[in-house]
mmCIF file with all atom_site columns, C-alpha atoms in Angstrom:
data_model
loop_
_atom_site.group_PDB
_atom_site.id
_atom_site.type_symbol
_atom_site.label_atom_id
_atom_site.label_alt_id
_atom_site.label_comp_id
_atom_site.label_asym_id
_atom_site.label_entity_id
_atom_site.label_seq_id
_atom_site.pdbx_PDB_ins_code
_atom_site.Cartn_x
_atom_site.Cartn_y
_atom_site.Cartn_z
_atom_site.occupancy
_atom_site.B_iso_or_equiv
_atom_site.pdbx_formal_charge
_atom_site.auth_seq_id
_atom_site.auth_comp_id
_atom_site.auth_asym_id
_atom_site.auth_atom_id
_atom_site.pdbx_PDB_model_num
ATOM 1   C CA . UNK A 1 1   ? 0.000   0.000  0.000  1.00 0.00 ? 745  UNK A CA 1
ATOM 2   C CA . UNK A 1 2   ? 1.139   3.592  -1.362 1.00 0.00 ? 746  UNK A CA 1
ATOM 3   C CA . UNK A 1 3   ? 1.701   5.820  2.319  1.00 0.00 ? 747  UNK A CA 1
ATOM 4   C CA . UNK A 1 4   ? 1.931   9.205  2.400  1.00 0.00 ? 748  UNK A CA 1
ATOM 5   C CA . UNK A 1 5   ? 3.700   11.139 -0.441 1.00 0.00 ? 749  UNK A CA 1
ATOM 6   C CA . UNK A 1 6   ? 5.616   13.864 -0.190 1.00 0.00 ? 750  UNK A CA 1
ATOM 7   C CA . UNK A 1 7   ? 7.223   16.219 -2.924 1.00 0.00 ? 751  UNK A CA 1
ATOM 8   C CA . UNK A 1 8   ? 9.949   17.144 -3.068 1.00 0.00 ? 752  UNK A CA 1
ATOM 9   C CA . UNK A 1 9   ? 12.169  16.002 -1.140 1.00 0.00 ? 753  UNK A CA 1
ATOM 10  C CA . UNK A 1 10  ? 14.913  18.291 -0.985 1.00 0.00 ? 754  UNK A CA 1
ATOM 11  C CA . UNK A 1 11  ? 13.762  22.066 -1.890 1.00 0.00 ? 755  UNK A CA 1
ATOM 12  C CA . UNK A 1 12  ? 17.033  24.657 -1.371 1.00 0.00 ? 756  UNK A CA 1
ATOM 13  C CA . UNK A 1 13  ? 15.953  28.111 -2.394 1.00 0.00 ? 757  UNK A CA 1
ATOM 14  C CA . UNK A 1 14  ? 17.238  31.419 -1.963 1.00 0.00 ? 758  UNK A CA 1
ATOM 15  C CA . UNK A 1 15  ? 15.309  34.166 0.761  1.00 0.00 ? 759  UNK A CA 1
ATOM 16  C CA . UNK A 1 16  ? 12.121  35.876 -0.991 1.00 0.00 ? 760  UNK A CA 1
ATOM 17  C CA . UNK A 1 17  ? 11.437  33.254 -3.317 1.00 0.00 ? 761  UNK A CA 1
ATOM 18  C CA . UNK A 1 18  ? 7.995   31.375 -3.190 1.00 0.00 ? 762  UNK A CA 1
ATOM 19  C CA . UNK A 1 19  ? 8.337   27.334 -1.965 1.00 0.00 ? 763  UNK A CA 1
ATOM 20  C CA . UNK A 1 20  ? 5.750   25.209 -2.560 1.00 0.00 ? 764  UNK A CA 1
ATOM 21  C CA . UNK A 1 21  ? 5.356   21.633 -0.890 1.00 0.00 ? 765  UNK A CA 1
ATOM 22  C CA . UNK A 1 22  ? 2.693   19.140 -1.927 1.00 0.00 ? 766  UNK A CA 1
ATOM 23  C CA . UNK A 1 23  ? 1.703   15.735 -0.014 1.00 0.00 ? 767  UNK A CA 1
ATOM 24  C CA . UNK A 1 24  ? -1.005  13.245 -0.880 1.00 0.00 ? 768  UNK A CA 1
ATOM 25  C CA . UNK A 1 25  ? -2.248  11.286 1.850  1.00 0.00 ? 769  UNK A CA 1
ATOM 26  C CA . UNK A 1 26  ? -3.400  7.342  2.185  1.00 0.00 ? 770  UNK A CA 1
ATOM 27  C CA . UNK A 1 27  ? -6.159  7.059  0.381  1.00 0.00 ? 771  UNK A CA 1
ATOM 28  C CA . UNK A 1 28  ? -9.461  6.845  2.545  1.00 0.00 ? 772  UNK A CA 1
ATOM 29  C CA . UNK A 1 29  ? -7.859  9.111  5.531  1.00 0.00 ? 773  UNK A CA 1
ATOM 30  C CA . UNK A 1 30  ? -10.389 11.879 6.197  1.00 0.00 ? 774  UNK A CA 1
ATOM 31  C CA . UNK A 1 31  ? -7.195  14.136 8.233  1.00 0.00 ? 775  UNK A CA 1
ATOM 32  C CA . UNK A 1 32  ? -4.328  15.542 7.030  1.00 0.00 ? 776  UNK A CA 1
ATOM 33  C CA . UNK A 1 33  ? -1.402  17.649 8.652  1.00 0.00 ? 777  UNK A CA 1
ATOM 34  C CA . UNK A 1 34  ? 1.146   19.462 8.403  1.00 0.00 ? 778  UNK A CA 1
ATOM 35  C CA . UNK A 1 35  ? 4.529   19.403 10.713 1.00 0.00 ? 779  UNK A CA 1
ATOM 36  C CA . UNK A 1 36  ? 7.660   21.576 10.940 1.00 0.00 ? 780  UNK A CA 1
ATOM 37  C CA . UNK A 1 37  ? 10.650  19.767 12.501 1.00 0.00 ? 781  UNK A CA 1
ATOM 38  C CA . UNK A 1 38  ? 13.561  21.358 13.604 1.00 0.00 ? 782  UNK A CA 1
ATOM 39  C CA . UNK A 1 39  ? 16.987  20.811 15.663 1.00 0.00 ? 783  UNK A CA 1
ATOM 40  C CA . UNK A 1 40  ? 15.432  23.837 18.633 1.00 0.00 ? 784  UNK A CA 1
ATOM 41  C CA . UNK A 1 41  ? 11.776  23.535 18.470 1.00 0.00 ? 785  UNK A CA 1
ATOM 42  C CA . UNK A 1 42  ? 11.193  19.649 17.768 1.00 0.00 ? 786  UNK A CA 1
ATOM 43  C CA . UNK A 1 43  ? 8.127   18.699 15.673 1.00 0.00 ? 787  UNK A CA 1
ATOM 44  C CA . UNK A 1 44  ? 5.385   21.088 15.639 1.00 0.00 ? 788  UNK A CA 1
ATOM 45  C CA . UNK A 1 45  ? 1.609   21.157 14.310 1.00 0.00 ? 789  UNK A CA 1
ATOM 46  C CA . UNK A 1 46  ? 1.486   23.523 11.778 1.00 0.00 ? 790  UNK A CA 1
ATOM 47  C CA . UNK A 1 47  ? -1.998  23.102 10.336 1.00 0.00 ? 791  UNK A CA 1
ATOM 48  C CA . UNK A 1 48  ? -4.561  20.022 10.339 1.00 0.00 ? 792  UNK A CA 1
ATOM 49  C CA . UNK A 1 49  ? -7.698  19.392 7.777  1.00 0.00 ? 793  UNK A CA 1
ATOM 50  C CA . UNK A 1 50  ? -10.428 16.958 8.029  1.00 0.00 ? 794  UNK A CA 1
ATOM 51  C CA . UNK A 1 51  ? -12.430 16.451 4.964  1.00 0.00 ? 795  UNK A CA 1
ATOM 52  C CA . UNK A 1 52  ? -10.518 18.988 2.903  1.00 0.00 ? 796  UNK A CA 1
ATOM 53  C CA . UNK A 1 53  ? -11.417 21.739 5.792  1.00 0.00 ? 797  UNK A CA 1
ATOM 54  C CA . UNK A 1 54  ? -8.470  23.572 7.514  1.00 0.00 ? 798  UNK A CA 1
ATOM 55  C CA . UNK A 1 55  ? -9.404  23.062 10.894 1.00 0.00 ? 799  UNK A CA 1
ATOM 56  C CA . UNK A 1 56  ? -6.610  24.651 13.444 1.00 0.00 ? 800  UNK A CA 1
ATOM 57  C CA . UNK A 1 57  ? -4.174  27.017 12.254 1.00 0.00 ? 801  UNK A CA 1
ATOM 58  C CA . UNK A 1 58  ? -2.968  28.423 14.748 1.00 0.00 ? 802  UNK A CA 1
ATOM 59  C CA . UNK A 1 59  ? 0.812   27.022 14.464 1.00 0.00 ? 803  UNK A CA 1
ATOM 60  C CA . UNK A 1 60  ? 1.076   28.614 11.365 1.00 0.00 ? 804  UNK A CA 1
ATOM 61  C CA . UNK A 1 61  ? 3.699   31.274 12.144 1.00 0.00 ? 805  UNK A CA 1
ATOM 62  C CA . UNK A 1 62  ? 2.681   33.636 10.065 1.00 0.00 ? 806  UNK A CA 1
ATOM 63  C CA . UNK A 1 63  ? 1.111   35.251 6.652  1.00 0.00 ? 807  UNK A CA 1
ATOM 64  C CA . UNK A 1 64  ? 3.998   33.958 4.833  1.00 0.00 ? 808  UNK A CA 1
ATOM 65  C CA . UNK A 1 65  ? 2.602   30.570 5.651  1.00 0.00 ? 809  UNK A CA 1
ATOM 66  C CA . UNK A 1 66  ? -0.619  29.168 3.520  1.00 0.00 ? 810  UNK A CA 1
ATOM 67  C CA . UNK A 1 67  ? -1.640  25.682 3.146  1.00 0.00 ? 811  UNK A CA 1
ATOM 68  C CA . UNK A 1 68  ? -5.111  24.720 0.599  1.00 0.00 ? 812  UNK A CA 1
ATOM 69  C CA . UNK A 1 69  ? -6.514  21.135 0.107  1.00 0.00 ? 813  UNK A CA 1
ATOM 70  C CA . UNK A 1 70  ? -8.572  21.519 -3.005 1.00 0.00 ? 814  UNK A CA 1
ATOM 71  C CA . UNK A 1 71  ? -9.689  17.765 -2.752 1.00 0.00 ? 815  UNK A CA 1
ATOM 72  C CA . UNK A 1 72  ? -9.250  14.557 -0.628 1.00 0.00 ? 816  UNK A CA 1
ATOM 73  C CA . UNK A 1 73  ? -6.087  13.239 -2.588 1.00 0.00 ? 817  UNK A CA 1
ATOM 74  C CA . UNK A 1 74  ? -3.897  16.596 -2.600 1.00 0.00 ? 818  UNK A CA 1
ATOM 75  C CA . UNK A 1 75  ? -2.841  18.977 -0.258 1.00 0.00 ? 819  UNK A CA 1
ATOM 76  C CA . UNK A 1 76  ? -0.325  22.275 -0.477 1.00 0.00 ? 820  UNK A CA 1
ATOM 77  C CA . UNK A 1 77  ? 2.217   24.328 1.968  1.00 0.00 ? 821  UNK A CA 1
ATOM 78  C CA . UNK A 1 78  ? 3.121   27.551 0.712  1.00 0.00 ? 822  UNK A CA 1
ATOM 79  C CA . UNK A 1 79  ? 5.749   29.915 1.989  1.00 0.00 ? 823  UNK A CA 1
ATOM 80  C CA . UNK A 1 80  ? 6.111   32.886 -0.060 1.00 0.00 ? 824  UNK A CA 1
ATOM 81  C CA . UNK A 1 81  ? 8.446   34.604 0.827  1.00 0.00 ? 825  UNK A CA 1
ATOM 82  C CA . UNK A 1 82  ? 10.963  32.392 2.572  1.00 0.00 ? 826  UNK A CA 1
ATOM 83  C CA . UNK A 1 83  ? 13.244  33.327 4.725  1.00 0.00 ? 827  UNK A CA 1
ATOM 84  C CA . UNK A 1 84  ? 16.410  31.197 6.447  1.00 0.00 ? 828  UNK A CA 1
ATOM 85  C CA . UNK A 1 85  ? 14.493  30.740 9.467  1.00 0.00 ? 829  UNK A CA 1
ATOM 86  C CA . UNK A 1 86  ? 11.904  28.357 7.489  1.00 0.00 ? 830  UNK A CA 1
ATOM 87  C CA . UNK A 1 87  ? 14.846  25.857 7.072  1.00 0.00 ? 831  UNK A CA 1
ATOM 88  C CA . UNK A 1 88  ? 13.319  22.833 8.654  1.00 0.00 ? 832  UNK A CA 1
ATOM 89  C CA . UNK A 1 89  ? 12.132  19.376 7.550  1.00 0.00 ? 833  UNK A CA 1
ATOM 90  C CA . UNK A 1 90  ? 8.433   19.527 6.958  1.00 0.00 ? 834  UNK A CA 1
ATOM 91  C CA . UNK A 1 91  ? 6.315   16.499 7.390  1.00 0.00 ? 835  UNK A CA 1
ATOM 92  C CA . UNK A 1 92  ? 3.022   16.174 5.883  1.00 0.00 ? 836  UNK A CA 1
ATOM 93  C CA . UNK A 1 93  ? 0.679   13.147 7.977  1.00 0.00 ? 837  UNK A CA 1
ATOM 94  C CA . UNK A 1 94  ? -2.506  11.777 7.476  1.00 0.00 ? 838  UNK A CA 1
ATOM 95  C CA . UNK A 1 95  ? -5.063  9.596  9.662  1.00 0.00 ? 839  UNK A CA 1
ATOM 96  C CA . UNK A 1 96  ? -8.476  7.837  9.800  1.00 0.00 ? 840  UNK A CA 1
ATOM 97  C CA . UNK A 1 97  ? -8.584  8.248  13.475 1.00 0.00 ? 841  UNK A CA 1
ATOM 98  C CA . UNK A 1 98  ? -6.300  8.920  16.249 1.00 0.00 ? 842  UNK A CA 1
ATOM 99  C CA . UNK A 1 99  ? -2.807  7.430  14.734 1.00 0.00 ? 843  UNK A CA 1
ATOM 100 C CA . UNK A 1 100 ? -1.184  9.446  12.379 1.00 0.00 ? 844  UNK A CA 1
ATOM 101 C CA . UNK A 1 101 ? 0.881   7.970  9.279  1.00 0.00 ? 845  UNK A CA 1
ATOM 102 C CA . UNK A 1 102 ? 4.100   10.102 8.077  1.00 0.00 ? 846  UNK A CA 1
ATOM 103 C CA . UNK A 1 103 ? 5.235   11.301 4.829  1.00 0.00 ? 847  UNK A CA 1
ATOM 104 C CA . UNK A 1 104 ? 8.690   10.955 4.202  1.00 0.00 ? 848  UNK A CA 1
ATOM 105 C CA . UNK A 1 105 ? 8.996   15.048 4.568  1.00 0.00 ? 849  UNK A CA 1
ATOM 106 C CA . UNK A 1 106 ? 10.444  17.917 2.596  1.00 0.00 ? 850  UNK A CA 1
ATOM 107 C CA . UNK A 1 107 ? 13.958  18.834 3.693  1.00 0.00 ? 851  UNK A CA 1
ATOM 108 C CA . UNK A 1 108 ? 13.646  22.376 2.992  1.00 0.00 ? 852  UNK A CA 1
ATOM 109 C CA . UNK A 1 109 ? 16.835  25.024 3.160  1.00 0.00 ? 853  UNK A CA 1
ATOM 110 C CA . UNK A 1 110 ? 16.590  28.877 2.418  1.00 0.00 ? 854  UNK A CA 1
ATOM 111 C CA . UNK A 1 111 ? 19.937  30.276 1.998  1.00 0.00 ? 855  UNK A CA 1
ATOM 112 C CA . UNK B 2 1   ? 6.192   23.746 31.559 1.00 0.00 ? 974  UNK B CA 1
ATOM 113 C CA . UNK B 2 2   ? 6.237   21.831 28.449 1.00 0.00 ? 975  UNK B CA 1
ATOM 114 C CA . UNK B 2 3   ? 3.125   19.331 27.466 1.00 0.00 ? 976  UNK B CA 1
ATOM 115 C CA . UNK B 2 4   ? 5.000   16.270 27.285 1.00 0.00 ? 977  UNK B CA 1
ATOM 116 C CA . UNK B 2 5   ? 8.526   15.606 28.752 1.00 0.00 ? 978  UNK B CA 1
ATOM 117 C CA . UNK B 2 6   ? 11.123  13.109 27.810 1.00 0.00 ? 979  UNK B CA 1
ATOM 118 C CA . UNK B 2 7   ? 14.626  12.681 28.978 1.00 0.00 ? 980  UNK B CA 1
ATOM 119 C CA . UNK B 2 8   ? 16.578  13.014 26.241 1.00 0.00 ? 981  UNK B CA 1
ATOM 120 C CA . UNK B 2 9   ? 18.847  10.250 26.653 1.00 0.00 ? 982  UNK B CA 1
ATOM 121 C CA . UNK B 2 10  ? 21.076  9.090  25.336 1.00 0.00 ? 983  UNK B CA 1
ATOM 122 C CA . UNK B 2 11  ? 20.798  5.423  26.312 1.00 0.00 ? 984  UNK B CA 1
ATOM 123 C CA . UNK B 2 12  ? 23.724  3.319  25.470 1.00 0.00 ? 985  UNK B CA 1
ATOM 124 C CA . UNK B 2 13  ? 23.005  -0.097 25.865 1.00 0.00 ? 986  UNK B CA 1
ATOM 125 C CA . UNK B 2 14  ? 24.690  -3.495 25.015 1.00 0.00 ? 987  UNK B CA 1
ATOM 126 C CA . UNK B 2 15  ? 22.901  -5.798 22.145 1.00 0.00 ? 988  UNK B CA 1
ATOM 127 C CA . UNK B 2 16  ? 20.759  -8.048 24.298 1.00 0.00 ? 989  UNK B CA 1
ATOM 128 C CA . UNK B 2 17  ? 20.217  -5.786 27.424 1.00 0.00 ? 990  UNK B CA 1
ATOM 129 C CA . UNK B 2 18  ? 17.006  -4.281 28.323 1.00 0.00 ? 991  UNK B CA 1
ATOM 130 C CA . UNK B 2 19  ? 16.025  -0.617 28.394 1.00 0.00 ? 992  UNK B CA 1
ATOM 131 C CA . UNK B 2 20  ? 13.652  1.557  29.636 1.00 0.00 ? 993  UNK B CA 1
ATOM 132 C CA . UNK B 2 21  ? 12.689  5.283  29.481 1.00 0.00 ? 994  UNK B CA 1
ATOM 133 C CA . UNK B 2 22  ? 9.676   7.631  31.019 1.00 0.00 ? 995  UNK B CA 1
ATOM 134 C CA . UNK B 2 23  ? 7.324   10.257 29.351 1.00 0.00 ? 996  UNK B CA 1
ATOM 135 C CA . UNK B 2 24  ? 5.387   12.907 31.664 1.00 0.00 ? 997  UNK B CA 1
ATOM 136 C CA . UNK B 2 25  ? 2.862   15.230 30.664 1.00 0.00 ? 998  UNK B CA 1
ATOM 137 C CA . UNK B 2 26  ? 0.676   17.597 32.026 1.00 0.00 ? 999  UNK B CA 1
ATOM 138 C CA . UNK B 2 27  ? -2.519  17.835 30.582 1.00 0.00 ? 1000 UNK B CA 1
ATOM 139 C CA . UNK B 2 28  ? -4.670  15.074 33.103 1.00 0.00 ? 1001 UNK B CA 1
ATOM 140 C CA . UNK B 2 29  ? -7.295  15.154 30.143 1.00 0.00 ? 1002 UNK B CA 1
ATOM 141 C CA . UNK B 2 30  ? -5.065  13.318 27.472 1.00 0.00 ? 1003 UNK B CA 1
ATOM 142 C CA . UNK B 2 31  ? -7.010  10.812 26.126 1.00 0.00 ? 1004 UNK B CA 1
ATOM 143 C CA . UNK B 2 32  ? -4.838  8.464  23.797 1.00 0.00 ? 1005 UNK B CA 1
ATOM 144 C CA . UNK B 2 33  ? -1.009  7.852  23.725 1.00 0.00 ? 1006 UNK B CA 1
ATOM 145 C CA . UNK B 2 34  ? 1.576   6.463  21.580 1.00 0.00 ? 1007 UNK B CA 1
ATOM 146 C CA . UNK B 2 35  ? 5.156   5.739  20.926 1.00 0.00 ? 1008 UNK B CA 1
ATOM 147 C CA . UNK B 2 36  ? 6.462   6.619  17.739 1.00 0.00 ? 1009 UNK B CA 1
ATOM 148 C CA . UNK B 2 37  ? 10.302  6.073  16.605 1.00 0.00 ? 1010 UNK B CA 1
ATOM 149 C CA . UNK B 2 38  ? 12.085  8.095  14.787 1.00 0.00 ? 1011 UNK B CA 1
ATOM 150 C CA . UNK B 2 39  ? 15.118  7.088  12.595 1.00 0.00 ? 1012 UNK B CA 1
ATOM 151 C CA . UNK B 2 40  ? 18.224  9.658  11.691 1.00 0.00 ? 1013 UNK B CA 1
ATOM 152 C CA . UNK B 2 41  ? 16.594  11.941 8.795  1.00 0.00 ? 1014 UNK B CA 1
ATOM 153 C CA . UNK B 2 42  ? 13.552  9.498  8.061  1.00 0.00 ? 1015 UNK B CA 1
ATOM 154 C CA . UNK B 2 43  ? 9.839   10.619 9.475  1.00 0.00 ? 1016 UNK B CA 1
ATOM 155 C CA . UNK B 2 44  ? 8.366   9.690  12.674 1.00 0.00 ? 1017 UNK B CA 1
ATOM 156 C CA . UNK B 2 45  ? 6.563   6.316  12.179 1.00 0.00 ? 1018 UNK B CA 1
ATOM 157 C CA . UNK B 2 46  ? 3.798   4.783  14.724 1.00 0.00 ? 1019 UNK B CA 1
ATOM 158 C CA . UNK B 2 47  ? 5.839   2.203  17.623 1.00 0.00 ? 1020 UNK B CA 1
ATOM 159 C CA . UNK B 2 48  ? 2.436   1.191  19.309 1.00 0.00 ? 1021 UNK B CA 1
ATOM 160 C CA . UNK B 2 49  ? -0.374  2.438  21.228 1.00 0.00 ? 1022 UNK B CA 1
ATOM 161 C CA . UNK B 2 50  ? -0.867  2.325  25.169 1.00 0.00 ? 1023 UNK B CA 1
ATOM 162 C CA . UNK B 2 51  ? -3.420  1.085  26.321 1.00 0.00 ? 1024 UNK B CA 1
ATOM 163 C CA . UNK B 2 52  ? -4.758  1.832  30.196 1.00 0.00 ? 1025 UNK B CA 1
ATOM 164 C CA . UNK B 2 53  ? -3.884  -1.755 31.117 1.00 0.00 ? 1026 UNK B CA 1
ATOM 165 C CA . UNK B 2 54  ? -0.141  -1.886 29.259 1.00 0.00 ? 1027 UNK B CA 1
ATOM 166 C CA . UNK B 2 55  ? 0.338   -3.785 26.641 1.00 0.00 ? 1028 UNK B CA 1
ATOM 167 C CA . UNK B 2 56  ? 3.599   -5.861 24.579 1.00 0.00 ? 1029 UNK B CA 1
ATOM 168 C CA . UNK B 2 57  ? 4.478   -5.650 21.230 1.00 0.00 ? 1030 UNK B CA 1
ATOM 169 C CA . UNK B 2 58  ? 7.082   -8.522 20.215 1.00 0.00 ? 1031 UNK B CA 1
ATOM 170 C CA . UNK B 2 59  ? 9.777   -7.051 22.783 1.00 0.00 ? 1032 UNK B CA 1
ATOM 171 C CA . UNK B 2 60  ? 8.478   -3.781 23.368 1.00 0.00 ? 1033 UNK B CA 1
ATOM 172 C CA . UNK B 2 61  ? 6.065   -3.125 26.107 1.00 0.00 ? 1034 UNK B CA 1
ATOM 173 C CA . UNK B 2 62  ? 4.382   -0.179 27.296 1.00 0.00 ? 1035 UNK B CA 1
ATOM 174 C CA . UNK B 2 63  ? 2.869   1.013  30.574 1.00 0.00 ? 1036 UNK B CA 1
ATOM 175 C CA . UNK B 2 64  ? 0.249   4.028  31.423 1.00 0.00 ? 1037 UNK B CA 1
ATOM 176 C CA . UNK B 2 65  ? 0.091   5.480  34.740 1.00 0.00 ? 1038 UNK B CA 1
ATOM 177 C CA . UNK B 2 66  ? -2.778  7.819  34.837 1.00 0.00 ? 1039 UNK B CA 1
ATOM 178 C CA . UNK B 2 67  ? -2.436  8.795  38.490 1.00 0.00 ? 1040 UNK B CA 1
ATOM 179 C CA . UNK B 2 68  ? 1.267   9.678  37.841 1.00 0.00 ? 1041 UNK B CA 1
ATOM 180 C CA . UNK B 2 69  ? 1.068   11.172 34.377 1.00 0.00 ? 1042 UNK B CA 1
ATOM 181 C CA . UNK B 2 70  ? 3.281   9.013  32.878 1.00 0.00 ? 1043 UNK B CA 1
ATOM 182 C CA . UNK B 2 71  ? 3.566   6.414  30.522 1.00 0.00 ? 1044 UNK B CA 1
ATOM 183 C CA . UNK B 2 72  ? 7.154   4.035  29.634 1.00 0.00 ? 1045 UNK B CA 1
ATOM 184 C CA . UNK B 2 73  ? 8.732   1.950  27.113 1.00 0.00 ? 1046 UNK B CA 1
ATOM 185 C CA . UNK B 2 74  ? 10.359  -1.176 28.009 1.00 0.00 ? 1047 UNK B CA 1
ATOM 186 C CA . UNK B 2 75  ? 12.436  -2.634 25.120 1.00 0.00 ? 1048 UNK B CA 1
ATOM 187 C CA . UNK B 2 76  ? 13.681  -6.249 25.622 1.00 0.00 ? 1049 UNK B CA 1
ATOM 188 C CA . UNK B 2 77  ? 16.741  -8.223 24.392 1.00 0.00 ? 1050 UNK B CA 1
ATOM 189 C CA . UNK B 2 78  ? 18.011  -5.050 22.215 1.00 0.00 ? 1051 UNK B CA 1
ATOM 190 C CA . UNK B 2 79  ? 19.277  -5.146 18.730 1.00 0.00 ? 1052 UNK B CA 1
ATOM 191 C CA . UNK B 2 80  ? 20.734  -2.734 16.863 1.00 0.00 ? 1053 UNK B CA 1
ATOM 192 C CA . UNK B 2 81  ? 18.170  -1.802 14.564 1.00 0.00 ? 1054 UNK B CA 1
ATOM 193 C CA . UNK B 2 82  ? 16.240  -0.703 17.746 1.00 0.00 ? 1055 UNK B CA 1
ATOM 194 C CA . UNK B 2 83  ? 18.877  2.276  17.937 1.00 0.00 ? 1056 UNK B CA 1
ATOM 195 C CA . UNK B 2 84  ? 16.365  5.356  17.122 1.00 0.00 ? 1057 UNK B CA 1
ATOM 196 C CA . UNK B 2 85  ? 14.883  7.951  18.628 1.00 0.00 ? 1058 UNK B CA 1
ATOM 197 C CA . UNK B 2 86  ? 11.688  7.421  20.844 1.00 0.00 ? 1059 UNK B CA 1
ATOM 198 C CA . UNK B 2 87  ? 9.211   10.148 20.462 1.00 0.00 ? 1060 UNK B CA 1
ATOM 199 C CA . UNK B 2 88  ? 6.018   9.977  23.382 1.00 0.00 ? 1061 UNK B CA 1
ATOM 200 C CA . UNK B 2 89  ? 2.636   11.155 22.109 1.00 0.00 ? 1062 UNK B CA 1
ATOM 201 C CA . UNK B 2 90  ? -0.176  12.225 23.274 1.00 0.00 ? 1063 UNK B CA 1
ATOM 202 C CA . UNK B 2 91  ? -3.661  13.208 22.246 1.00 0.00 ? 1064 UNK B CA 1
ATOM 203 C CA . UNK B 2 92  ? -5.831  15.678 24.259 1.00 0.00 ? 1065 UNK B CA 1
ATOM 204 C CA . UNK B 2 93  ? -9.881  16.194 23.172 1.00 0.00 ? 1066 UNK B CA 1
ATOM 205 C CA . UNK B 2 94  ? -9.511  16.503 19.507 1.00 0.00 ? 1067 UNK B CA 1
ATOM 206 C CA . UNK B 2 95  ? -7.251  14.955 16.366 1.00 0.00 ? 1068 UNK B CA 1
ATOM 207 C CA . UNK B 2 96  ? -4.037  16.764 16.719 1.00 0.00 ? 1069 UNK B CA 1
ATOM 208 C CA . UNK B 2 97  ? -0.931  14.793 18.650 1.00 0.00 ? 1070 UNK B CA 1
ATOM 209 C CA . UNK B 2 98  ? 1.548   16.419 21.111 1.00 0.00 ? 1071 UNK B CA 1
ATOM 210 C CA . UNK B 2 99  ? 5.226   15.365 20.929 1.00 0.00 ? 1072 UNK B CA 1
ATOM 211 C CA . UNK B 2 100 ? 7.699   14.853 23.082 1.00 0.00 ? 1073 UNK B CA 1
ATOM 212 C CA . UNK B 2 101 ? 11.072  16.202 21.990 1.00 0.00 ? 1074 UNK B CA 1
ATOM 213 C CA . UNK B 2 102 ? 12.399  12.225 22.224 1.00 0.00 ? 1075 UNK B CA 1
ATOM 214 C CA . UNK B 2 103 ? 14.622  9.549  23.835 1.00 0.00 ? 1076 UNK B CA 1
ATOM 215 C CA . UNK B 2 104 ? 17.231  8.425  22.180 1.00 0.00 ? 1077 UNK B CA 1
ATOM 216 C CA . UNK B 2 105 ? 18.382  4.892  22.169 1.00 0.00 ? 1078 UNK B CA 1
ATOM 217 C CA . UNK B 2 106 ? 21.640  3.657  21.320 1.00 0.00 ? 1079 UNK B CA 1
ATOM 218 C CA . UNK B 2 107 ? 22.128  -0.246 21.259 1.00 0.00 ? 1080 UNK B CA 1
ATOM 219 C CA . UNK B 2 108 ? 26.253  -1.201 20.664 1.00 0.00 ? 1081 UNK B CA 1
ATOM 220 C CA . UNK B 2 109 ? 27.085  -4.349 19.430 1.00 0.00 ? 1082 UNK B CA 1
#
């Protein structure tokens, strides 16, 4: 069985330009999230859908930060602009009910 | 203080010995919990739930102690592919998870 997909992998971009990061979940899993993980602050909850629906966003850290899930199978993280501090690994996750399934993340660096 | 605590280790252990680690956390409401591992560089992946009573996986076992606010991981007769990092999780009254910062384990041949 397919898990969670993340593209790309590795994303190094220069300060003020747009990043986007895609994920499609498991098939059939009704929640998706989004993670930042880095070295200082661990893994943290960025944003979480269920049925397509952005439910909590409030670990977005700011306007820079969007994320859209135009249908069950897709789902988007944009940072526009990016700055060095958004180096991190992001992890996309996805879940029927309480356990959550990893992507393989987005090892993004802004230089 | 922090939601969920974990001492950070390491834990250096010989292949074969057993090894054991604590979570705390602070929120009495928590409803679910969970170990996850976490390789070098790879994502977090799902260990096993806890369940109220404990319960083993293979040579893992976990424990809950509501009254305390804690729950543990027992590993038993370590191998080096257990070597990892040993993220507790917890889930209050809705979907998302809380993470501990990790344990990690080191087993030496």
């Amino acid at each position: 069985d397919a898990g969670v997909i993340q593209s790309p992998r590795h994303e190094v971009t220069e300060m003020g330009q747009e990043v986007t990061l895609r994920c499609k979940p498991i098939s059939g899993h009704d929640y998706l999230f989004w993670y930042r993980q880095t070295m200082m602050r661990g893994l943290e909850l960025l944003i979480y859908f269920n049925n397509n629906v952005p439910i909590d966003d409030s670990g977005m850290p700011e306007d820079r930060f969007s994320a859209k899930m135009p249908n069950a199978s897709f789902s988007t993280l944009k940072i526009q602009p990016s700055e060095p501090r958004d180096s991190a690994v992001y992890f996309c996750a996805s879940s029927l009910r309480y356990e959550q399934y990893f992507g393989p993340g987005t090892r993004l660096t802004v230089t | 203080r922090k939601e969920v605590e974990q001492d950070p280790g390491p834990f250096n252990v010989p292949e074969g010995a057993t090894v054991a680690f604590n979570c705390t956390y602070s929120n009495s409401a928590s409803q679910s919990f969970f170990w996850y591992r976490q390789d070098c560089r790879k994502e977090p992946k799902l260990l096993m739930s806890v369940y109220s009573s404990g319960n083993e996986d293979g040579r893992f076992t976990a424990q809950l102690n509501r009254a305390s606010q804690y729950i543990s991981l027992l590993i038993r007769d370590s191998k080096l592919s257990d070597s990892a990092t040993y993220l507790c999780v917890l889930r209050s009254n809705d979907y998302k998870l809380s993470f501990g910062a990790g344990t990690t384990v080191t087993v030496r041949a």
